[in-house]
XYZ file of N, CA and C in Angstrom:
810
model
N 77.354 12.229 45.597
C 77.751 10.997 46.387
C 78.845 10.291 46.034
N 79.179 10.227 44.677
C 80.301 9.708 44.235
C 81.683 10.207 44.628
N 81.668 11.617 44.780
C 82.934 12.106 45.368
C 83.000 11.856 46.383
N 81.726 11.816 47.384
C 82.109 11.566 48.910
C 82.348 10.259 49.373
N 82.045 9.198 48.219
C 82.807 7.822 48.568
C 84.128 7.649 48.110
N 84.383 8.476 46.892
C 85.661 8.547 46.483
C 86.838 9.160 47.633
N 86.325 10.215 48.385
C 87.170 10.817 49.153
C 87.232 9.961 50.654
N 86.217 8.943 50.657
C 86.371 8.019 51.896
C 85.438 8.619 52.818
N 84.498 9.762 52.706
C 83.805 10.458 53.645
C 82.386 9.629 53.693
N 81.827 9.742 54.755
C 80.266 8.954 55.094
C 79.454 9.367 54.135
N 78.551 8.930 53.817
C 77.378 9.211 52.761
C 76.564 10.413 53.093
N 76.185 11.388 52.295
C 75.235 12.075 52.934
C 73.647 11.710 53.395
N 73.218 12.224 54.338
C 72.159 12.035 54.834
C 71.059 12.971 54.740
N 70.108 12.522 53.876
C 69.100 13.474 53.411
C 68.202 13.957 54.344
N 68.150 13.291 55.678
C 67.107 13.777 56.656
C 67.704 14.682 57.488
N 69.096 14.999 57.544
C 69.758 15.707 58.543
C 69.848 17.333 58.448
N 70.015 17.795 57.532
C 69.818 19.256 57.192
C 68.682 19.806 56.207
N 68.466 18.701 55.208
C 67.569 19.108 54.313
C 66.230 19.322 54.902
N 65.912 18.477 55.626
C 64.656 18.176 56.250
C 64.327 19.442 57.368
N 63.112 20.075 57.098
C 62.752 21.200 58.047
C 62.485 20.593 59.374
N 63.025 21.387 60.301
C 62.787 21.100 61.570
C 61.675 21.480 62.276
N 60.928 20.456 62.966
C 59.562 20.806 63.560
C 59.402 22.121 64.575
N 58.405 22.889 64.299
C 58.340 24.115 65.069
C 57.376 23.697 66.160
N 58.175 24.258 67.407
C 57.422 24.077 68.800
C 56.558 25.112 69.111
N 55.382 24.715 69.412
C 54.208 25.650 69.531
C 54.389 26.402 70.548
N 54.206 27.641 70.962
C 54.360 28.539 71.988
C 53.441 28.110 72.957
N 53.825 28.335 74.307
C 52.868 28.129 75.547
C 51.530 29.111 75.460
N 50.436 28.125 75.667
C 49.206 28.784 75.921
C 49.186 30.149 76.638
N 48.547 31.132 76.270
C 48.598 32.367 77.035
C 47.316 32.083 78.059
N 47.557 32.902 79.135
C 46.460 32.671 80.043
C 45.573 33.966 79.908
N 45.745 34.544 78.868
C 44.560 35.952 78.596
C 43.309 35.326 78.470
N 43.131 34.006 77.699
C 41.587 33.622 77.653
C 40.837 33.462 78.911
N 42.090 32.700 79.818
C 41.467 32.301 81.146
C 41.029 33.726 82.074
N 41.712 34.628 81.699
C 41.612 35.737 82.720
C 40.401 36.497 82.090
N 40.270 36.552 80.893
C 38.931 36.959 80.144
C 37.684 36.134 80.919
N 37.792 34.870 80.819
C 36.671 34.091 81.203
C 36.577 34.284 82.677
N 37.478 34.258 83.359
C 37.303 34.641 85.033
C 36.558 35.827 84.976
N 37.074 36.804 84.335
C 36.479 38.410 84.684
C 34.813 38.318 84.223
N 34.485 37.719 82.987
C 33.266 37.347 82.675
C 32.377 36.844 83.795
N 33.157 35.835 84.319
C 32.139 34.932 85.453
C 32.105 36.018 86.592
N 33.016 36.584 87.101
C 32.786 37.514 88.059
C 31.934 38.529 87.826
N 32.260 38.909 86.550
C 30.842 40.229 86.162
C 29.500 39.710 86.405
N 29.033 38.559 85.670
C 28.110 37.848 85.827
C 27.551 37.472 87.218
N 28.426 36.965 87.988
C 28.072 37.154 89.425
C 27.917 38.168 90.095
N 28.339 39.118 89.751
C 27.937 40.713 90.378
C 26.378 40.848 89.911
N 26.258 40.899 88.441
C 24.981 41.230 88.104
C 24.028 40.519 88.586
N 24.188 39.073 89.086
C 23.027 38.271 89.494
C 22.908 38.545 90.868
N 23.910 39.001 91.570
C 23.820 39.324 92.912
C 22.987 40.695 93.258
N 23.372 41.561 92.391
C 22.536 43.032 92.384
C 21.004 42.962 91.785
N 21.017 41.614 91.021
C 19.641 41.731 90.501
C 18.774 40.716 91.486
N 19.093 40.090 92.325
C 18.481 39.264 93.248
C 18.049 39.979 94.286
N 19.198 41.010 94.624
C 19.002 42.145 95.981
C 17.851 42.807 95.458
N 17.634 43.471 94.209
C 16.709 44.445 93.792
C 15.273 43.793 93.620
N 15.265 42.503 93.140
C 13.924 41.985 93.370
C 13.305 41.458 94.558
N 14.239 41.196 95.450
C 13.980 40.853 96.690
C 13.530 42.331 97.662
N 14.174 43.299 97.367
C 13.656 44.500 97.952
C 12.713 45.220 97.424
N 12.194 45.023 96.192
C 11.080 45.425 95.682
C 9.713 44.551 96.446
N 10.044 43.233 96.072
C 8.936 42.412 96.875
C 8.995 42.700 98.302
N 9.716 42.664 98.973
C 9.611 43.368 100.498
C 8.843 44.768 100.694
N 9.074 45.548 99.728
C 8.374 46.609 99.695
C 7.061 46.492 99.640
N 6.488 45.734 98.429
C 5.113 45.412 98.170
C 4.538 44.521 99.247
N 5.106 43.550 99.939
C 4.618 42.938 101.222
C 4.413 43.617 102.192
N 5.325 44.633 102.355
C 4.972 45.801 103.742
C 3.722 46.509 103.529
N 3.600 46.772 102.139
C 2.711 47.833 101.808
C 0.936 47.218 101.685
N 0.844 45.954 100.977
C -0.271 45.545 100.521
C -0.496 44.260 101.018
N -1.661 44.010 101.776
C -2.014 42.602 102.065
C -2.302 41.957 100.814
N -2.878 42.117 99.801
C -3.283 41.308 98.572
C -1.968 40.282 98.183
N -0.779 41.435 98.328
C 0.249 40.846 97.833
C 0.751 39.787 98.772
N 0.418 39.864 100.024
C 0.869 38.559 100.941
C 0.114 37.201 100.233
N -1.127 37.407 100.074
C -1.990 36.221 99.653
C -1.338 35.868 98.286
N -0.927 36.788 97.312
C -0.796 36.213 95.945
C 0.624 35.658 96.172
N 1.634 36.155 96.931
C 2.969 35.523 97.174
C 3.128 34.131 97.592
N 2.045 33.971 98.672
C 2.006 32.616 99.219
C 1.098 31.960 98.663
N 0.442 32.012 97.495
C -0.395 31.252 96.604
C 0.518 31.150 95.390
N 1.710 31.462 95.163
C 2.369 31.157 93.929
C 2.472 29.745 94.011
N 2.143 29.221 92.784
C 2.805 27.890 92.137
C 3.544 28.115 90.650
N 4.491 27.136 90.719
C 5.539 26.877 89.187
C 4.427 26.147 88.409
N 3.548 25.344 88.585
C 2.703 24.426 88.014
C 1.688 25.317 87.616
N 0.986 26.152 88.545
C 0.052 27.070 87.944
C 0.452 27.958 87.070
N 1.706 28.406 87.195
C 2.126 29.757 86.101
C 2.577 28.915 84.710
N 3.300 27.624 84.735
C 3.317 27.019 83.906
C 2.053 26.660 82.688
N 0.917 26.452 83.598
C -0.334 26.239 82.664
C -1.327 27.329 82.159
N -0.657 28.485 82.822
C -1.364 29.761 82.387
C -1.981 30.379 83.595
N -1.332 31.813 83.875
C -1.684 32.400 84.927
C -2.967 33.029 84.978
N -3.887 32.817 86.411
C -5.109 32.992 86.453
C -5.342 34.381 86.786
N -6.245 35.299 86.364
C -6.211 36.637 86.970
C -6.877 36.660 88.399
N -7.517 35.571 88.989
C -7.855 35.569 90.406
C -6.878 34.947 91.241
N -6.696 35.832 92.430
C -5.851 35.395 93.245
C -6.506 34.211 94.093
N -5.532 33.100 94.002
C -6.356 31.761 94.898
C -5.837 32.140 96.432
N -6.784 31.795 97.214
C -6.556 31.626 98.718
C -5.801 30.247 99.337
N -5.619 29.674 98.443
C -4.948 28.479 98.799
C -3.410 28.836 98.794
N -2.730 28.512 100.207
C -1.215 28.862 100.333
C -0.523 27.543 100.168
N 0.687 27.731 99.289
C 1.493 26.466 98.799
C 3.011 26.884 99.509
N 3.604 25.998 99.860
C 4.845 26.222 101.085
C 5.972 26.548 99.737
N 6.001 26.368 98.442
C 6.886 26.384 97.455
C 7.966 27.655 97.646
N 7.308 28.761 97.510
C 8.111 30.110 97.684
C 8.768 30.065 99.366
N 7.904 29.892 100.153
C 8.100 29.711 101.700
C 9.389 29.146 101.730
N 9.477 27.804 101.677
C 10.160 26.836 101.672
C 11.570 27.172 100.960
N 11.433 27.831 99.819
C 12.766 28.138 98.872
C 13.663 28.978 99.882
N 12.918 30.149 100.403
C 13.502 31.173 100.997
C 13.982 30.796 102.237
N 13.448 29.967 103.184
C 13.747 29.628 104.413
C 14.745 28.573 104.503
N 14.898 27.672 103.371
C 15.787 26.532 103.388
C 16.990 26.917 102.364
N 16.831 27.905 101.274
C 17.889 28.185 100.373
C 18.660 29.468 100.540
N 17.863 30.527 101.176
C 18.218 31.954 100.975
C 18.397 32.387 102.577
N 17.764 31.950 103.410
C 17.729 32.353 104.873
C 18.903 31.481 105.369
N 20.151 31.793 105.229
C 21.340 30.987 105.793
C 22.666 32.080 105.816
N 23.290 32.313 106.766
C 24.356 33.074 106.796
C 25.687 32.085 106.161
N 25.602 30.882 106.259
C 26.672 30.247 105.864
C 27.980 30.245 106.533
N 27.895 30.727 107.898
C 29.031 31.139 108.722
C 28.496 31.439 110.034
N 29.220 31.456 111.038
C 28.993 31.787 112.449
C 29.636 33.372 112.751
N 30.204 34.024 111.769
C 30.464 35.353 112.187
C 30.188 36.266 110.788
N 28.996 36.422 110.489
C 28.411 37.044 109.329
C 28.973 38.583 109.231
N 29.381 39.095 110.346
C 29.894 40.494 110.537
C 31.638 40.607 110.044
N 32.183 39.310 110.186
C 33.608 39.353 109.711
C 33.874 38.607 108.263
N 33.031 38.339 107.491
C 33.174 37.588 106.427
C 33.804 38.216 105.056
N 33.948 37.416 104.414
C 34.847 37.882 103.048
C 33.757 38.573 102.512
N 34.127 38.914 101.016
C 33.162 39.559 100.109
C 32.138 38.558 99.531
N 32.787 37.263 98.957
C 31.519 36.379 98.477
C 30.445 36.140 99.916
N 31.114 35.782 100.982
C 29.962 35.813 102.172
C 29.362 36.743 102.370
N 29.669 37.894 102.429
C 28.817 39.026 102.792
C 27.936 39.207 101.733
N 27.976 38.761 100.295
C 26.959 38.513 99.387
C 25.682 38.057 99.975
N 26.293 36.760 100.516
C 25.425 35.804 100.891
C 24.603 36.369 102.096
N 25.313 37.137 103.028
C 24.510 37.404 104.381
C 23.582 38.586 103.735
N 24.073 39.311 102.555
C 22.865 40.583 102.331
C 21.876 40.124 101.637
N 21.867 38.837 100.814
C 20.731 38.361 100.292
C 19.816 37.549 101.415
N 20.586 37.008 102.346
C 19.875 36.322 103.697
C 18.986 37.404 104.215
N 19.538 38.782 104.678
C 18.704 39.783 105.312
C 17.667 40.350 104.148
N 17.703 40.533 102.994
C 16.652 40.659 102.224
C 15.739 39.556 102.240
N 15.950 38.034 102.268
C 14.876 37.307 102.634
C 14.202 37.305 103.512
N 15.010 37.672 104.754
C 14.346 37.827 106.123
C 13.372 39.159 106.120
N 13.657 40.225 105.463
C 12.905 40.956 105.160
C 11.495 40.789 104.677
N 11.586 39.830 103.727
C 10.141 39.339 102.960
C 9.524 38.295 104.308
N 10.267 37.721 104.842
C 9.479 36.775 105.751
C 8.772 37.929 106.517
N 9.565 38.704 107.253
C 8.954 39.794 108.210
C 7.691 40.476 107.628
N 7.803 41.220 106.396
C 6.840 41.683 105.746
C 5.571 41.246 105.571
N 5.812 39.762 105.445
C 4.449 38.742 105.184
C 3.799 38.778 106.717
N 4.261 39.090 108.014
C 3.545 39.048 109.070
C 3.303 40.223 109.425
N 3.666 41.242 108.925
C 3.492 42.793 109.533
C 1.969 43.112 108.998
N 1.328 43.766 110.125
C -0.170 44.577 109.900
C 0.158 45.795 109.093
N -0.271 45.597 107.638
C -0.358 47.048 107.032
C -1.561 47.804 107.030
N -2.756 47.490 107.807
C -3.883 48.285 107.848
C -3.711 49.657 108.765
N -4.514 50.506 108.685
C -4.603 51.479 109.139
C -5.217 51.705 110.612
N -5.911 50.673 110.837
C -6.786 50.654 112.045
C -6.197 51.124 113.316
N -6.589 52.156 114.026
C -6.032 52.583 115.474
C -5.942 51.538 116.431
N -6.881 50.723 116.232
C -6.826 49.453 117.437
C -5.905 48.552 117.126
N -5.112 48.161 117.746
C -4.005 47.228 117.501
C -4.264 45.781 117.797
N -5.588 45.946 118.520
C -6.123 44.380 118.849
C -7.070 43.650 117.726
N -7.235 44.496 116.791
C -7.882 43.994 115.488
C -7.095 43.442 114.509
N -7.026 42.307 114.282
C -6.082 41.761 112.987
C -7.164 40.918 112.399
N -6.771 41.215 111.250
C -7.776 40.625 110.044
C -7.580 39.001 110.047
N -8.490 38.506 109.642
C -8.445 36.801 109.697
C -7.395 36.554 108.468
N -7.614 37.174 107.259
C -6.524 36.788 106.491
C -4.996 36.865 106.759
N -4.684 37.873 107.682
C -3.317 38.034 108.291
C -3.038 37.060 109.166
N -4.172 36.832 109.996
C -3.839 35.567 111.090
C -3.509 34.401 110.403
N -4.331 34.088 109.379
C -4.174 32.709 108.412
C -2.551 32.971 107.861
N -2.272 34.129 107.192
C -0.685 34.344 106.787
C 0.317 34.115 107.710
N 0.125 34.376 109.072
C 1.334 34.749 109.958
C 1.265 33.213 110.585
N 0.104 32.488 110.632
C 0.206 31.046 111.167
C 0.893 30.210 109.976
N 0.622 30.404 108.903
C 1.218 29.678 107.838
C 2.810 29.994 107.736
N 3.135 31.275 107.758
C 4.671 31.478 107.720
C 5.267 31.071 108.899
N 4.737 31.197 110.187
C 5.330 30.815 111.661
C 5.510 29.262 111.477
N 4.623 28.461 111.216
C 4.679 27.054 110.712
C 5.859 26.601 109.961
N 6.161 27.313 108.939
C 7.152 27.026 107.852
C 8.496 27.173 108.786
N 8.491 28.696 109.489
C 9.817 28.665 110.197
C 10.043 27.781 110.953
N 9.049 27.371 111.992
C 9.194 26.258 113.077
C 9.827 25.022 112.338
N 9.334 24.834 111.068
C 9.395 23.347 110.533
C 10.921 23.539 109.831
N 11.574 24.528 109.649
C 12.676 24.763 109.121
C 13.711 24.701 110.019
N 13.479 25.309 111.487
C 14.389 24.989 112.604
C 14.389 23.302 112.954
N 13.414 22.866 112.952
C 13.215 21.461 113.212
C 14.180 20.524 112.121
N 13.869 20.761 111.120
C 14.136 19.940 110.082
C 15.229 20.618 109.184
N 16.528 20.087 109.350
C 17.523 20.469 108.503
C 17.430 20.576 106.898
N 17.870 21.691 106.389
C 17.781 21.699 104.934
C 18.954 20.741 104.052
N 18.887 20.644 102.927
C 19.664 19.662 102.385
C 21.224 20.470 102.367
N 21.378 21.666 102.315
C 22.729 22.200 102.485
C 23.204 22.180 103.537
N 22.479 21.895 104.759
C 23.108 21.785 106.262
C 23.824 20.660 106.096
N 23.716 19.571 105.406
C 24.753 18.385 105.606
C 26.085 18.603 105.127
N 26.448 19.659 104.644
C 27.930 20.105 104.142
C 28.775 19.969 105.536
N 28.119 20.276 106.576
C 28.911 20.300 107.747
C 28.389 21.465 108.915
N 29.199 21.263 110.167
C 28.540 22.038 111.113
C 28.637 23.576 110.818
N 29.393 24.176 110.229
C 29.313 25.273 109.892
C 28.061 25.634 109.024
N 27.707 25.144 108.093
C 26.399 25.415 107.434
C 25.338 25.094 108.041
N 25.260 23.941 108.918
C 24.274 24.063 109.837
C 23.962 24.970 110.776
N 24.990 25.525 111.436
C 24.840 26.419 112.526
C 24.684 27.822 111.792
N 25.419 27.935 110.775
C 24.971 29.394 110.046
C 23.554 29.186 109.764
N 23.091 28.319 109.292
C 21.393 28.354 109.149
C 20.678 28.410 110.178
N 20.886 27.724 111.380
C 20.220 27.997 112.745
C 20.461 29.339 113.146
N 21.535 29.915 112.898
C 21.562 31.084 113.489
C 20.593 32.194 112.591
N 20.785 32.276 111.421
C 19.728 32.950 110.535
C 18.320 33.012 111.005
N 18.029 31.665 111.199
C 16.599 31.356 111.529
C 16.393 32.093 112.872
N 17.249 32.176 113.811
C 17.113 32.695 115.211
C 16.840 34.078 114.958
N 17.655 34.842 114.180
C 17.714 35.943 114.035
C 16.353 36.364 113.480
N 15.800 35.693 112.518
C 14.655 35.927 111.921
C 13.423 35.987 113.142
N 13.404 34.761 113.797
C 12.497 34.826 114.884
C 12.437 36.200 115.885
N 13.793 36.424 116.216
C 13.753 37.766 116.874
C 13.380 39.057 116.220
N 13.425 39.031 115.206
C 13.076 40.340 113.978
C 11.303 40.177 114.155
N 10.929 38.999 113.946
C 9.484 38.788 113.791
C 8.733 39.408 115.213
N 9.325 39.152 116.379
C 9.313 39.490 117.568
C 9.034 40.781 118.096
N 10.062 41.550 117.361
C 10.654 42.913 117.605
C 10.353 44.008 116.659
N 9.573 43.573 115.446
C 9.330 44.582 114.252
C 8.408 45.529 114.803
N 8.689 46.545 114.294
C 7.958 48.003 114.514
C 7.574 48.378 113.158
N 6.265 48.784 112.996
C 5.771 49.137 111.482
C 4.860 50.343 111.985
N 5.309 51.649 111.148
C 4.388 52.777 111.369
C 3.703 53.012 110.269
N 2.075 53.068 110.339
C 1.385 53.467 109.197
C 0.569 54.707 109.533
N -0.087 54.875 108.555
C -1.158 56.202 108.767
C -2.354 55.813 109.843
N -2.261 56.449 110.621
C -3.742 56.441 111.675
C -2.796 55.551 112.855
N -1.666 55.406 112.900
C -0.747 54.761 114.204
C 0.214 55.425 114.402
N 0.460 55.315 115.670
C 1.558 56.024 116.247
C 2.798 55.099 116.375
N 3.840 55.279 115.673
C 4.971 54.432 115.608
C 5.628 54.424 117.141
N 5.284 54.019 117.814
C 5.598 53.945 119.238
C 6.284 52.729 119.518
N 6.708 52.481 120.840
C 7.252 51.101 121.168
C 6.291 50.252 122.101
N 5.015 50.930 122.226
C 4.299 50.306 123.130
C 3.161 49.345 122.608
N 3.589 49.083 121.128
C 2.836 47.828 120.468
C 3.639 46.971 119.810
N 3.997 46.132 120.651
C 4.821 45.010 120.445
C 3.952 43.939 119.709
N 4.373 43.108 118.781
C 3.981 42.285 118.097
C 3.412 40.832 118.917
N 2.567 41.352 119.989
C 2.029 39.952 120.812
C 1.309 38.994 120.161
N 0.541 39.535 119.191
C -0.243 38.522 118.102
C 0.829 37.508 117.723
N 1.660 37.930 117.056
C 2.694 36.992 116.372
C 3.560 36.050 117.793
N 3.773 36.819 118.752
C 4.243 35.853 120.190
C 3.395 34.617 120.433
N 2.240 35.353 120.730
C 1.241 34.232 120.863
C 0.930 32.888 120.000
N 0.840 33.500 119.020
C 0.962 32.215 117.590
C 2.762 31.364 117.911
N 3.414 32.072 118.077
C 4.526 31.302 118.283
C 4.306 30.461 119.627
N 3.756 30.750 120.679
C 3.790 29.918 121.763
C 2.723 29.058 121.481
N 1.715 28.949 120.489
C 0.920 28.210 119.952
C 1.386 27.042 119.393
N 2.411 27.383 118.288
C 3.191 26.560 117.689
C 4.545 25.788 118.488
N 4.659 26.350 119.707
C 5.297 25.412 120.388
C 7.004 26.030 120.091
N 7.189 26.997 119.922
C 8.549 27.758 119.269
C 9.544 27.546 120.504
N 8.955 27.647 121.878
C 10.052 27.513 123.008
C 10.533 26.066 122.915
N 9.684 25.097 122.846
C 10.533 23.917 122.805
C 11.287 23.639 121.539
N 10.816 24.413 120.461
C 11.804 24.273 119.112
C 13.036 24.819 119.374
N 13.302 26.177 119.910
C 14.607 26.794 119.986
C 15.153 26.121 121.082
N 14.807 25.684 122.172
C 15.589 25.043 123.302
C 16.077 23.621 123.011
N 15.356 23.032 122.040
C 15.912 21.639 121.556
C 17.144 22.090 120.409
N 16.878 23.038 119.456
C 17.919 23.309 118.747
C 19.261 23.866 119.465
N 19.027 24.278 120.738
C 20.036 24.992 121.540
C 20.780 23.761 122.090
N 19.997 22.828 122.539
C 20.431 21.430 123.475
C 21.579 20.935 122.274
N 21.220 20.907 120.938
C 22.077 20.234 120.023
C 23.131 21.029 119.620
N 23.566 21.850 120.207
C 24.783 22.811 119.610
C 25.967 22.275 120.336
N 26.974 22.287 119.630
C 28.283 21.696 120.182
C 28.877 22.972 120.909
N 29.233 22.843 122.271
C 29.598 24.460 122.969
C 30.796 24.176 122.628
N 31.588 23.168 122.120
C 33.016 23.387 121.929
C 33.549 23.677 120.464
N 32.597 23.963 119.636
C 32.852 24.353 118.006
C 33.067 25.890 118.076
N 34.166 26.259 117.554
C 34.792 27.467 117.353
C 33.578 28.569 117.104
N 33.742 29.645 117.813
C 32.780 30.680 117.440
C 31.320 30.428 117.680
N 30.991 29.886 118.304
C 29.659 29.322 118.624
C 28.798 29.947 119.489
N 29.487 30.987 120.215
C 29.032 31.695 121.267
C 27.799 32.559 120.488
N 28.085 33.220 119.532
C 27.049 34.012 118.834
C 25.926 33.197 118.496
N 25.811 32.162 118.252
C 24.906 31.124 117.816
C 23.941 31.170 119.283
N 24.693 30.606 120.082
C 23.856 30.637 121.414
C 23.179 31.486 122.118
N 23.554 32.878 121.850
C 22.769 34.146 122.079
C 21.899 34.572 121.268
N 22.318 34.067 120.030
C 21.071 34.499 118.989
C 19.896 33.697 119.149
N 20.014 32.330 119.800
C 18.917 31.360 119.771
C 18.071 32.045 121.346
N 18.773 32.466 122.014
C 18.501 32.828 123.360
C 17.715 34.320 123.183
N 17.460 34.911 122.118
C 17.318 36.347 122.038
C 15.619 36.291 121.961
N 15.157 35.379 121.131
C 13.583 35.131 120.782
C 13.051 34.589 121.911
N 13.717 34.014 122.566
C 12.837 33.447 123.880
C 12.702 34.273 125.089
N 13.422 35.475 125.201
C 13.071 36.393 126.103
C 11.693 37.298 125.717
N 11.608 37.753 124.743
C 9.905 38.217 124.515
C 8.819 37.335 124.612
N 9.126 35.891 124.099
C 8.012 34.824 124.532
C 7.759 34.727 125.538
N 8.809 34.421 126.553
C 8.720 34.559 128.033
C 7.656 35.573 128.681
N 8.152 36.809 128.010
C 7.475 37.981 128.501
C 5.844 38.055 128.231
N 5.409 37.762 126.994
C 4.316 37.623 126.694
C 3.676 36.317 127.460
N 4.399 35.123 127.728
C 3.666 34.183 128.421
C 3.518 34.733 129.918
N 4.567 35.447 130.517
C 4.135 35.567 131.687
C 2.704 36.899 131.829
N 2.736 37.558 130.781
C 1.306 38.712 130.807
C 0.159 37.893 130.818
N 0.316 36.720 129.849
C -0.998 35.840 129.830
C -1.285 35.111 130.845
N -0.200 34.748 131.859
C -0.592 34.067 133.006
C -1.196 34.994 133.857
N -0.535 36.335 134.022
C -0.886 37.266 135.008
C -2.727 37.517 134.806
N -2.711 37.657 133.312
C -4.343 38.141 132.861
C -5.080 36.976 133.365
N -4.733 35.686 133.573
C -5.606 34.585 134.166
C -5.672 34.472 135.392
N -5.084 35.122 136.098
C -4.945 35.115 137.614
C -5.815 35.846 138.332
């Protein structure tokens, strides 16, 4: 420093070259985010196939055994937490049916046939849920007389159809997200009504023919005033909304078989 002062130069700055420069951290890689996204997609795929498998198995059991219908409708989460009983309760609870009708039986779109990948998954689960509802109402007995309906099955059908009627009348919480969600829900429920009115089930001792329409289900629907419920739902549809034509056609479909059964009943009385 003395030499620098003697030559007239500026004093040395110890913080200029002697001090190490700060190291700039490299930009964070996107690899962890990509891995997290891949794991999330994989988990979503597993959940989808697992739910589909469970509902497929449940539908097969309900199609095959009447005792399964009673057990399914008697399910209660509170009872399960307290300890399952070996006896099947005959008291029906709305928990399982309401969950299916409000949270699963919904297309979420007015064009389920042209939906994207994620929407198609929802449509698939919706179809399996509708299969469960139809299976609950199907007669699994092998009696050749189609007029004989077991009292237990009558009770099951009335309970299920009351829940369907209520679901059409009362919007689900998800329906408040917009008209697309609301109309997608009504579309799925209308399709469910049509499936219930046109289902064919061939069992041993019966002919898998078309001369055995589920008139008993139609009569219960008429008793539960489904005609007024469906026409009211149709009157509340905004006809200027995009792609609403399919919804209108879907609501009209179950009205036709109901009208046929009603006409036959009137002819039999005259």
